[in-house]
């Protein structure tokens, strides 16, 4: 096979034309497209890097905010626990105070009830003793005991203070002596009292006597506003009034 120069030249020309056409219409657009694609990829990459950096920054900020929120919540929980503890302590103290107050009230009521019961028992015992004493004194009452009580009244006048004696002397000078006895007494029985009164004024007083069985035994004498008594009835009344006063 022989190589034709013309054909060879034409082949070369065709090849050069093909190369030019490829370079003109294919290589440059493809290269430009590739360059543009690379630029687009670079821009996308840069955008992705920026978005990643922004996301990382947002994540970091969120994590910081979350950490700050947890710190604040921890502080709030601590404050709340302290408040709950204070309220619990206050509630317990209030309950303890109420329990103590109720305990004190119950103890006071029990003490008052015990004191009242004890006082009632004492009063009942004293009243029983007083009634027993009254019955015994009524059984012991006699003219002889009355004479003794009149003698005791005379001795009391002899021992009375000067101021009281002066009051009795003044009363004797202006008033009669009203003597009440449980029994009908003779002048002999009344003599110690009459002699004592006579000695105070150096004159015989105006003596007026009468019988009063309610005296049980003894005498009740009045000289104006001055009262002299030595009888079982008044003594029992005195003890009974003292008993009633002790109840209050």
PDB file of C-alpha atoms in Angstrom:
ATOM      1  CA  UNK A   1       0.000   0.000   0.000  1.00  0.00           C
ATOM      2  CA  UNK A   2       1.360   3.379  -1.005  1.00  0.00           C
ATOM      3  CA  UNK A   3       0.723   6.616   0.901  1.00  0.00           C
ATOM      4  CA  UNK A   4      -0.687   9.340  -1.235  1.00  0.00           C
ATOM      5  CA  UNK A   5       0.761  12.704  -0.214  1.00  0.00           C
ATOM      6  CA  UNK A   6      -2.361  14.501  -1.101  1.00  0.00           C
ATOM      7  CA  UNK A   7      -4.457  12.187   0.920  1.00  0.00           C
ATOM      8  CA  UNK A   8      -1.987  12.492   3.766  1.00  0.00           C
ATOM      9  CA  UNK A   9      -2.133  16.271   3.644  1.00  0.00           C
ATOM     10  CA  UNK A  10      -5.887  16.194   3.497  1.00  0.00           C
ATOM     11  CA  UNK A  11      -5.967  13.873   6.487  1.00  0.00           C
ATOM     12  CA  UNK A  12      -3.741  16.239   8.366  1.00  0.00           C
ATOM     13  CA  UNK A  13      -5.917  19.148   7.383  1.00  0.00           C
ATOM     14  CA  UNK A  14      -8.998  17.215   8.414  1.00  0.00           C
ATOM     15  CA  UNK A  15      -7.355  16.357  11.717  1.00  0.00           C
ATOM     16  CA  UNK A  16      -6.335  19.968  12.318  1.00  0.00           C
ATOM     17  CA  UNK A  17      -9.834  21.144  11.399  1.00  0.00           C
ATOM     18  CA  UNK A  18     -11.279  18.534  13.756  1.00  0.00           C
ATOM     19  CA  UNK A  19      -8.929  19.633  16.528  1.00  0.00           C
ATOM     20  CA  UNK A  20      -9.904  23.256  15.927  1.00  0.00           C
ATOM     21  CA  UNK A  21     -13.567  22.402  15.875  1.00  0.00           C
ATOM     22  CA  UNK A  22     -13.218  20.355  19.019  1.00  0.00           C
ATOM     23  CA  UNK A  23     -11.316  23.117  20.696  1.00  0.00           C
ATOM     24  CA  UNK A  24     -13.691  25.730  19.437  1.00  0.00           C
ATOM     25  CA  UNK A  25     -17.000  24.134  20.014  1.00  0.00           C
ATOM     26  CA  UNK A  26     -16.388  21.362  22.534  1.00  0.00           C
ATOM     27  CA  UNK A  27     -13.271  21.745  24.646  1.00  0.00           C
ATOM     28  CA  UNK A  28     -13.724  25.409  25.614  1.00  0.00           C
ATOM     29  CA  UNK A  29     -17.427  25.089  26.584  1.00  0.00           C
ATOM     30  CA  UNK A  30     -16.706  21.888  28.438  1.00  0.00           C
ATOM     31  CA  UNK A  31     -13.735  23.454  30.166  1.00  0.00           C
ATOM     32  CA  UNK A  32     -15.756  26.555  30.963  1.00  0.00           C
ATOM     33  CA  UNK A  33     -18.546  24.358  32.257  1.00  0.00           C
ATOM     34  CA  UNK A  34     -16.052  22.423  34.319  1.00  0.00           C
ATOM     35  CA  UNK A  35     -14.545  25.644  35.678  1.00  0.00           C
ATOM     36  CA  UNK A  36     -17.988  26.998  36.422  1.00  0.00           C
ATOM     37  CA  UNK A  37     -18.909  23.699  37.993  1.00  0.00           C
ATOM     38  CA  UNK A  38     -15.786  23.832  40.102  1.00  0.00           C
ATOM     39  CA  UNK A  39     -16.611  27.379  41.119  1.00  0.00           C
ATOM     40  CA  UNK A  40     -20.149  26.340  41.946  1.00  0.00           C
ATOM     41  CA  UNK A  41     -18.812  23.447  43.965  1.00  0.00           C
ATOM     42  CA  UNK A  42     -16.365  25.741  45.729  1.00  0.00           C
ATOM     43  CA  UNK A  43     -19.156  28.204  46.481  1.00  0.00           C
ATOM     44  CA  UNK A  44     -21.375  25.389  47.669  1.00  0.00           C
ATOM     45  CA  UNK A  45     -18.504  24.089  49.755  1.00  0.00           C
ATOM     46  CA  UNK A  46     -17.877  27.540  51.201  1.00  0.00           C
ATOM     47  CA  UNK A  47     -21.599  27.931  51.860  1.00  0.00           C
ATOM     48  CA  UNK A  48     -21.655  24.511  53.492  1.00  0.00           C
ATOM     49  CA  UNK A  49     -18.640  25.450  55.626  1.00  0.00           C
ATOM     50  CA  UNK A  50     -20.358  28.699  56.609  1.00  0.00           C
ATOM     51  CA  UNK A  51     -23.571  26.865  57.379  1.00  0.00           C
ATOM     52  CA  UNK A  52     -21.649  24.319  59.396  1.00  0.00           C
ATOM     53  CA  UNK A  53     -19.833  27.098  61.257  1.00  0.00           C
ATOM     54  CA  UNK A  54     -23.148  28.871  61.844  1.00  0.00           C
ATOM     55  CA  UNK A  55     -24.734  25.629  62.996  1.00  0.00           C
ATOM     56  CA  UNK A  56     -21.776  24.964  65.251  1.00  0.00           C
ATOM     57  CA  UNK A  57     -22.061  28.480  66.653  1.00  0.00           C
ATOM     58  CA  UNK A  58     -25.800  28.027  67.164  1.00  0.00           C
ATOM     59  CA  UNK A  59     -25.180  24.660  68.812  1.00  0.00           C
ATOM     60  CA  UNK A  60     -22.503  26.180  71.039  1.00  0.00           C
ATOM     61  CA  UNK A  61     -24.852  29.037  71.957  1.00  0.00           C
ATOM     62  CA  UNK A  62     -27.677  26.585  72.604  1.00  0.00           C
ATOM     63  CA  UNK A  63     -25.430  24.429  74.747  1.00  0.00           C
ATOM     64  CA  UNK A  64     -24.337  27.510  76.700  1.00  0.00           C
ATOM     65  CA  UNK A  65     -27.946  28.616  77.122  1.00  0.00           C
ATOM     66  CA  UNK A  66     -28.895  25.081  78.140  1.00  0.00           C
ATOM     67  CA  UNK A  67     -26.066  24.973  80.661  1.00  0.00           C
ATOM     68  CA  UNK A  68     -27.092  28.420  81.988  1.00  0.00           C
ATOM     69  CA  UNK A  69     -30.715  27.276  82.148  1.00  0.00           C
ATOM     70  CA  UNK A  70     -29.708  24.159  84.068  1.00  0.00           C
ATOM     71  CA  UNK A  71     -27.680  26.320  86.478  1.00  0.00           C
ATOM     72  CA  UNK A  72     -30.641  28.651  86.966  1.00  0.00           C
ATOM     73  CA  UNK A  73     -33.001  25.715  87.394  1.00  0.00           C
ATOM     74  CA  UNK A  74     -30.614  24.206  89.908  1.00  0.00           C
ATOM     75  CA  UNK A  75     -30.599  27.476  91.850  1.00  0.00           C
ATOM     76  CA  UNK A  76     -34.386  27.646  91.652  1.00  0.00           C
ATOM     77  CA  UNK A  77     -34.667  24.049  92.842  1.00  0.00           C
ATOM     78  CA  UNK A  78     -32.316  24.826  95.717  1.00  0.00           C
ATOM     79  CA  UNK A  79     -34.331  27.931  96.648  1.00  0.00           C
ATOM     80  CA  UNK A  80     -37.553  25.932  96.362  1.00  0.00           C
ATOM     81  CA  UNK A  81     -36.133  23.164  98.560  1.00  0.00           C
ATOM     82  CA  UNK A  82     -35.068  25.755 101.117  1.00  0.00           C
ATOM     83  CA  UNK A  83     -38.535  27.328 101.044  1.00  0.00           C
ATOM     84  CA  UNK A  84     -40.164  23.915 101.342  1.00  0.00           C
ATOM     85  CA  UNK A  85     -37.855  23.065 104.232  1.00  0.00           C
ATOM     86  CA  UNK A  86     -38.673  26.365 105.961  1.00  0.00           C
ATOM     87  CA  UNK A  87     -42.387  25.847 105.414  1.00  0.00           C
ATOM     88  CA  UNK A  88     -42.095  22.262 106.650  1.00  0.00           C
ATOM     89  CA  UNK A  89     -40.182  23.434 109.712  1.00  0.00           C
ATOM     90  CA  UNK A  90     -42.721  26.195 110.330  1.00  0.00           C
ATOM     91  CA  UNK A  91     -45.593  23.739 109.921  1.00  0.00           C
ATOM     92  CA  UNK A  92     -43.936  21.260 112.296  1.00  0.00           C
ATOM     93  CA  UNK A  93     -43.281  24.032 114.819  1.00  0.00           C
ATOM     94  CA  UNK A  94     -46.892  25.131 114.520  1.00  0.00           C
ATOM     95  CA  UNK A  95     -48.084  21.567 115.008  1.00  0.00           C
ATOM     96  CA  UNK A  96     -45.713  21.111 117.959  1.00  0.00           C
ATOM     97  CA  UNK A  97     -46.942  24.376 119.486  1.00  0.00           C
ATOM     98  CA  UNK A  98     -50.553  23.298 119.004  1.00  0.00           C
ATOM     99  CA  UNK A  99     -49.811  19.883 120.504  1.00  0.00           C
ATOM    100  CA  UNK A 100     -47.967  21.472 123.427  1.00  0.00           C
ATOM    101  CA  UNK A 101     -50.788  23.974 123.948  1.00  0.00           C
ATOM    102  CA  UNK A 102     -53.360  21.195 123.863  1.00  0.00           C
ATOM    103  CA  UNK A 103     -51.217  19.120 126.218  1.00  0.00           C
ATOM    104  CA  UNK A 104     -50.912  22.073 128.585  1.00  0.00           C
ATOM    105  CA  UNK A 105     -54.657  22.698 128.334  1.00  0.00           C
ATOM    106  CA  UNK A 106     -55.432  19.059 129.049  1.00  0.00           C
ATOM    107  CA  UNK A 107     -52.987  19.043 131.955  1.00  0.00           C
ATOM    108  CA  UNK A 108     -54.558  22.247 133.283  1.00  0.00           C
ATOM    109  CA  UNK A 109     -58.041  20.779 132.924  1.00  0.00           C
ATOM    110  CA  UNK A 110     -56.957  17.589 134.642  1.00  0.00           C
ATOM    111  CA  UNK A 111     -55.266  19.575 137.412  1.00  0.00           C
ATOM    112  CA  UNK A 112     -58.345  21.783 137.821  1.00  0.00           C
ATOM    113  CA  UNK A 113     -60.600  18.747 137.797  1.00  0.00           C
ATOM    114  CA  UNK A 114     -58.385  17.013 140.339  1.00  0.00           C
ATOM    115  CA  UNK A 115     -58.259  20.166 142.474  1.00  0.00           C
ATOM    116  CA  UNK A 116     -62.038  20.549 142.211  1.00  0.00           C
ATOM    117  CA  UNK A 117     -62.579  16.900 143.107  1.00  0.00           C
ATOM    118  CA  UNK A 118     -60.125  17.184 145.995  1.00  0.00           C
ATOM    119  CA  UNK A 119     -61.779  20.401 147.189  1.00  0.00           C
ATOM    120  CA  UNK A 120     -65.195  18.788 146.927  1.00  0.00           C
ATOM    121  CA  UNK A 121     -63.989  15.815 148.958  1.00  0.00           C
ATOM    122  CA  UNK A 122     -62.489  18.170 151.540  1.00  0.00           C
ATOM    123  CA  UNK A 123     -65.707  20.171 151.643  1.00  0.00           C
ATOM    124  CA  UNK A 124     -67.782  17.033 151.991  1.00  0.00           C
ATOM    125  CA  UNK A 125     -65.468  15.768 154.707  1.00  0.00           C
ATOM    126  CA  UNK A 126     -65.517  19.145 156.474  1.00  0.00           C
ATOM    127  CA  UNK A 127     -69.287  19.372 156.142  1.00  0.00           C
ATOM    128  CA  UNK A 128     -69.670  15.858 157.487  1.00  0.00           C
ATOM    129  CA  UNK A 129     -67.328  16.725 160.341  1.00  0.00           C
ATOM    130  CA  UNK A 130     -69.253  19.943 160.957  1.00  0.00           C
ATOM    131  CA  UNK A 131     -72.585  18.132 160.996  1.00  0.00           C
ATOM    132  CA  UNK A 132     -71.111  15.496 163.271  1.00  0.00           C
ATOM    133  CA  UNK A 133     -69.704  18.199 165.541  1.00  0.00           C
ATOM    134  CA  UNK A 134     -73.099  19.931 165.556  1.00  0.00           C
ATOM    135  CA  UNK A 135     -74.844  16.717 166.561  1.00  0.00           C
ATOM    136  CA  UNK A 136     -72.259  16.016 169.227  1.00  0.00           C
ATOM    137  CA  UNK A 137     -72.418  19.560 170.593  1.00  0.00           C
ATOM    138  CA  UNK A 138     -76.193  19.374 170.736  1.00  0.00           C
ATOM    139  CA  UNK A 139     -75.883  16.146 172.701  1.00  0.00           C
ATOM    140  CA  UNK A 140     -73.265  17.706 174.992  1.00  0.00           C
ATOM    141  CA  UNK A 141     -75.279  20.895 175.531  1.00  0.00           C
ATOM    142  CA  UNK A 142     -76.407  21.279 179.114  1.00  0.00           C
ATOM    143  CA  UNK A 143     -76.942  23.967 181.752  1.00  0.00           C
ATOM    144  CA  UNK A 144     -73.588  23.046 183.216  1.00  0.00           C
ATOM    145  CA  UNK A 145     -71.813  23.625 179.886  1.00  0.00           C
ATOM    146  CA  UNK A 146     -73.707  26.880 179.491  1.00  0.00           C
ATOM    147  CA  UNK A 147     -72.506  28.030 182.904  1.00  0.00           C
ATOM    148  CA  UNK A 148     -68.963  27.245 181.763  1.00  0.00           C
ATOM    149  CA  UNK A 149     -69.435  29.284 178.580  1.00  0.00           C
ATOM    150  CA  UNK A 150     -70.752  32.233 180.606  1.00  0.00           C
ATOM    151  CA  UNK A 151     -67.650  31.997 182.818  1.00  0.00           C
ATOM    152  CA  UNK A 152     -65.490  31.961 179.643  1.00  0.00           C
ATOM    153  CA  UNK A 153     -67.276  35.089 178.361  1.00  0.00           C
ATOM    154  CA  UNK A 154     -66.520  36.858 181.633  1.00  0.00           C
ATOM    155  CA  UNK A 155     -62.860  35.876 181.393  1.00  0.00           C
ATOM    156  CA  UNK A 156     -62.736  37.156 177.785  1.00  0.00           C
ATOM    157  CA  UNK A 157     -63.983  40.556 178.973  1.00  0.00           C
ATOM    158  CA  UNK A 158     -61.219  40.647 181.545  1.00  0.00           C
ATOM    159  CA  UNK A 159     -58.603  39.997 178.867  1.00  0.00           C
ATOM    160  CA  UNK A 160     -59.956  42.249 176.081  1.00  0.00           C
ATOM    161  CA  UNK A 161     -57.770  45.102 174.740  1.00  0.00           C
ATOM    162  CA  UNK A 162     -58.104  48.570 176.232  1.00  0.00           C
ATOM    163  CA  UNK A 163     -59.711  50.060 173.128  1.00  0.00           C
ATOM    164  CA  UNK A 164     -62.384  47.374 173.027  1.00  0.00           C
ATOM    165  CA  UNK A 165     -62.935  47.676 176.757  1.00  0.00           C
ATOM    166  CA  UNK A 166     -63.494  51.409 176.371  1.00  0.00           C
ATOM    167  CA  UNK A 167     -66.098  50.769 173.672  1.00  0.00           C
ATOM    168  CA  UNK A 168     -67.910  48.323 175.994  1.00  0.00           C
ATOM    169  CA  UNK A 169     -67.786  50.822 178.908  1.00  0.00           C
ATOM    170  CA  UNK A 170     -69.327  53.548 176.738  1.00  0.00           C
ATOM    171  CA  UNK A 171     -72.040  51.164 175.593  1.00  0.00           C
ATOM    172  CA  UNK A 172     -72.803  50.150 179.209  1.00  0.00           C
ATOM    173  CA  UNK A 173     -73.229  53.815 180.166  1.00  0.00           C
ATOM    174  CA  UNK A 174     -75.958  54.339 177.570  1.00  0.00           C
ATOM    175  CA  UNK A 175     -77.633  50.985 176.933  1.00  0.00           C
ATOM    176  CA  UNK A 176     -79.035  48.018 178.858  1.00  0.00           C
ATOM    177  CA  UNK A 177     -77.454  44.583 178.624  1.00  0.00           C
ATOM    178  CA  UNK A 178     -79.662  42.169 176.655  1.00  0.00           C
ATOM    179  CA  UNK A 179     -78.625  38.602 177.456  1.00  0.00           C
ATOM    180  CA  UNK A 180     -79.983  35.589 175.607  1.00  0.00           C
ATOM    181  CA  UNK A 181     -79.268  32.075 176.890  1.00  0.00           C
ATOM    182  CA  UNK A 182     -80.199  28.629 175.649  1.00  0.00           C
ATOM    183  CA  UNK A 183     -81.336  27.628 179.161  1.00  0.00           C
ATOM    184  CA  UNK A 184     -83.138  29.531 181.887  1.00  0.00           C
ATOM    185  CA  UNK A 185     -80.132  30.632 183.939  1.00  0.00           C
ATOM    186  CA  UNK A 186     -80.224  31.630 187.558  1.00  0.00           C
ATOM    187  CA  UNK A 187     -78.601  34.791 188.914  1.00  0.00           C
ATOM    188  CA  UNK A 188     -75.839  32.595 190.320  1.00  0.00           C
ATOM    189  CA  UNK A 189     -74.932  31.362 186.856  1.00  0.00           C
ATOM    190  CA  UNK A 190     -74.966  34.902 185.412  1.00  0.00           C
ATOM    191  CA  UNK A 191     -73.084  36.371 188.383  1.00  0.00           C
ATOM    192  CA  UNK A 192     -69.525  36.100 186.911  1.00  0.00           C
ATOM    193  CA  UNK A 193     -70.629  38.025 183.818  1.00  0.00           C
ATOM    194  CA  UNK A 194     -72.669  40.592 185.756  1.00  0.00           C
ATOM    195  CA  UNK A 195     -69.791  41.156 188.198  1.00  0.00           C
ATOM    196  CA  UNK A 196     -67.365  41.702 185.319  1.00  0.00           C
ATOM    197  CA  UNK A 197     -69.673  44.235 183.633  1.00  0.00           C
ATOM    198  CA  UNK A 198     -70.278  45.964 186.955  1.00  0.00           C
ATOM    199  CA  UNK A 199     -66.539  46.283 187.465  1.00  0.00           C
ATOM    200  CA  UNK A 200     -66.200  48.168 184.164  1.00  0.00           C
ATOM    201  CA  UNK A 201     -68.608  50.985 185.121  1.00  0.00           C
ATOM    202  CA  UNK A 202     -68.551  50.593 188.914  1.00  0.00           C
ATOM    203  CA  UNK A 203     -72.359  50.374 188.885  1.00  0.00           C
ATOM    204  CA  UNK A 204     -74.773  47.549 188.341  1.00  0.00           C
ATOM    205  CA  UNK A 205     -75.870  47.496 184.681  1.00  0.00           C
ATOM    206  CA  UNK A 206     -79.468  47.097 183.531  1.00  0.00           C
ATOM    207  CA  UNK A 207     -79.602  43.345 182.828  1.00  0.00           C
ATOM    208  CA  UNK A 208     -82.405  41.948 180.644  1.00  0.00           C
ATOM    209  CA  UNK A 209     -82.511  38.214 180.043  1.00  0.00           C
ATOM    210  CA  UNK A 210     -84.516  35.869 177.868  1.00  0.00           C
ATOM    211  CA  UNK A 211     -84.250  32.267 176.660  1.00  0.00           C
ATOM    212  CA  UNK A 212     -83.344  31.450 173.020  1.00  0.00           C
ATOM    213  CA  UNK A 213     -83.151  27.705 172.393  1.00  0.00           C
ATOM    214  CA  UNK A 214     -81.559  28.256 168.946  1.00  0.00           C
ATOM    215  CA  UNK A 215     -78.298  29.111 170.713  1.00  0.00           C
ATOM    216  CA  UNK A 216     -77.979  25.375 171.533  1.00  0.00           C
ATOM    217  CA  UNK A 217     -75.850  26.258 174.534  1.00  0.00           C
ATOM    218  CA  UNK A 218     -74.261  29.456 175.836  1.00  0.00           C
ATOM    219  CA  UNK A 219     -75.151  33.125 175.620  1.00  0.00           C
ATOM    220  CA  UNK A 220     -75.579  36.008 173.206  1.00  0.00           C
ATOM    221  CA  UNK A 221     -75.347  39.478 174.754  1.00  0.00           C
ATOM    222  CA  UNK A 222     -75.747  42.883 173.172  1.00  0.00           C
ATOM    223  CA  UNK A 223     -75.033  46.286 174.647  1.00  0.00           C
ATOM    224  CA  UNK A 224     -76.122  48.802 172.045  1.00  0.00           C
ATOM    225  CA  UNK A 225     -73.970  48.038 168.995  1.00  0.00           C
ATOM    226  CA  UNK A 226     -71.506  45.974 171.015  1.00  0.00           C
ATOM    227  CA  UNK A 227     -72.007  42.215 170.678  1.00  0.00           C
ATOM    228  CA  UNK A 228     -70.690  39.565 173.029  1.00  0.00           C
ATOM    229  CA  UNK A 229     -71.367  35.936 172.158  1.00  0.00           C
ATOM    230  CA  UNK A 230     -70.175  32.617 173.559  1.00  0.00           C
ATOM    231  CA  UNK A 231     -72.589  29.998 172.268  1.00  0.00           C
ATOM    232  CA  UNK A 232     -72.459  26.867 170.165  1.00  0.00           C
ATOM    233  CA  UNK A 233     -74.840  28.147 167.453  1.00  0.00           C
ATOM    234  CA  UNK A 234     -72.622  31.101 166.526  1.00  0.00           C
ATOM    235  CA  UNK A 235     -69.509  28.943 166.662  1.00  0.00           C
ATOM    236  CA  UNK A 236     -71.060  26.462 164.220  1.00  0.00           C
ATOM    237  CA  UNK A 237     -72.164  29.323 161.962  1.00  0.00           C
ATOM    238  CA  UNK A 238     -68.636  30.735 162.123  1.00  0.00           C
ATOM    239  CA  UNK A 239     -67.076  27.423 161.105  1.00  0.00           C
ATOM    240  CA  UNK A 240     -69.676  26.913 158.366  1.00  0.00           C
ATOM    241  CA  UNK A 241     -69.023  30.395 156.940  1.00  0.00           C
ATOM    242  CA  UNK A 242     -65.288  29.693 157.020  1.00  0.00           C
ATOM    243  CA  UNK A 243     -65.923  26.469 155.115  1.00  0.00           C
ATOM    244  CA  UNK A 244     -68.029  28.262 152.506  1.00  0.00           C
ATOM    245  CA  UNK A 245     -65.372  30.966 152.179  1.00  0.00           C
ATOM    246  CA  UNK A 246     -62.686  28.309 151.640  1.00  0.00           C
ATOM    247  CA  UNK A 247     -64.648  26.926 148.695  1.00  0.00           C
ATOM    248  CA  UNK A 248     -64.156  30.170 146.781  1.00  0.00           C
TER     249      UNK A 248
END
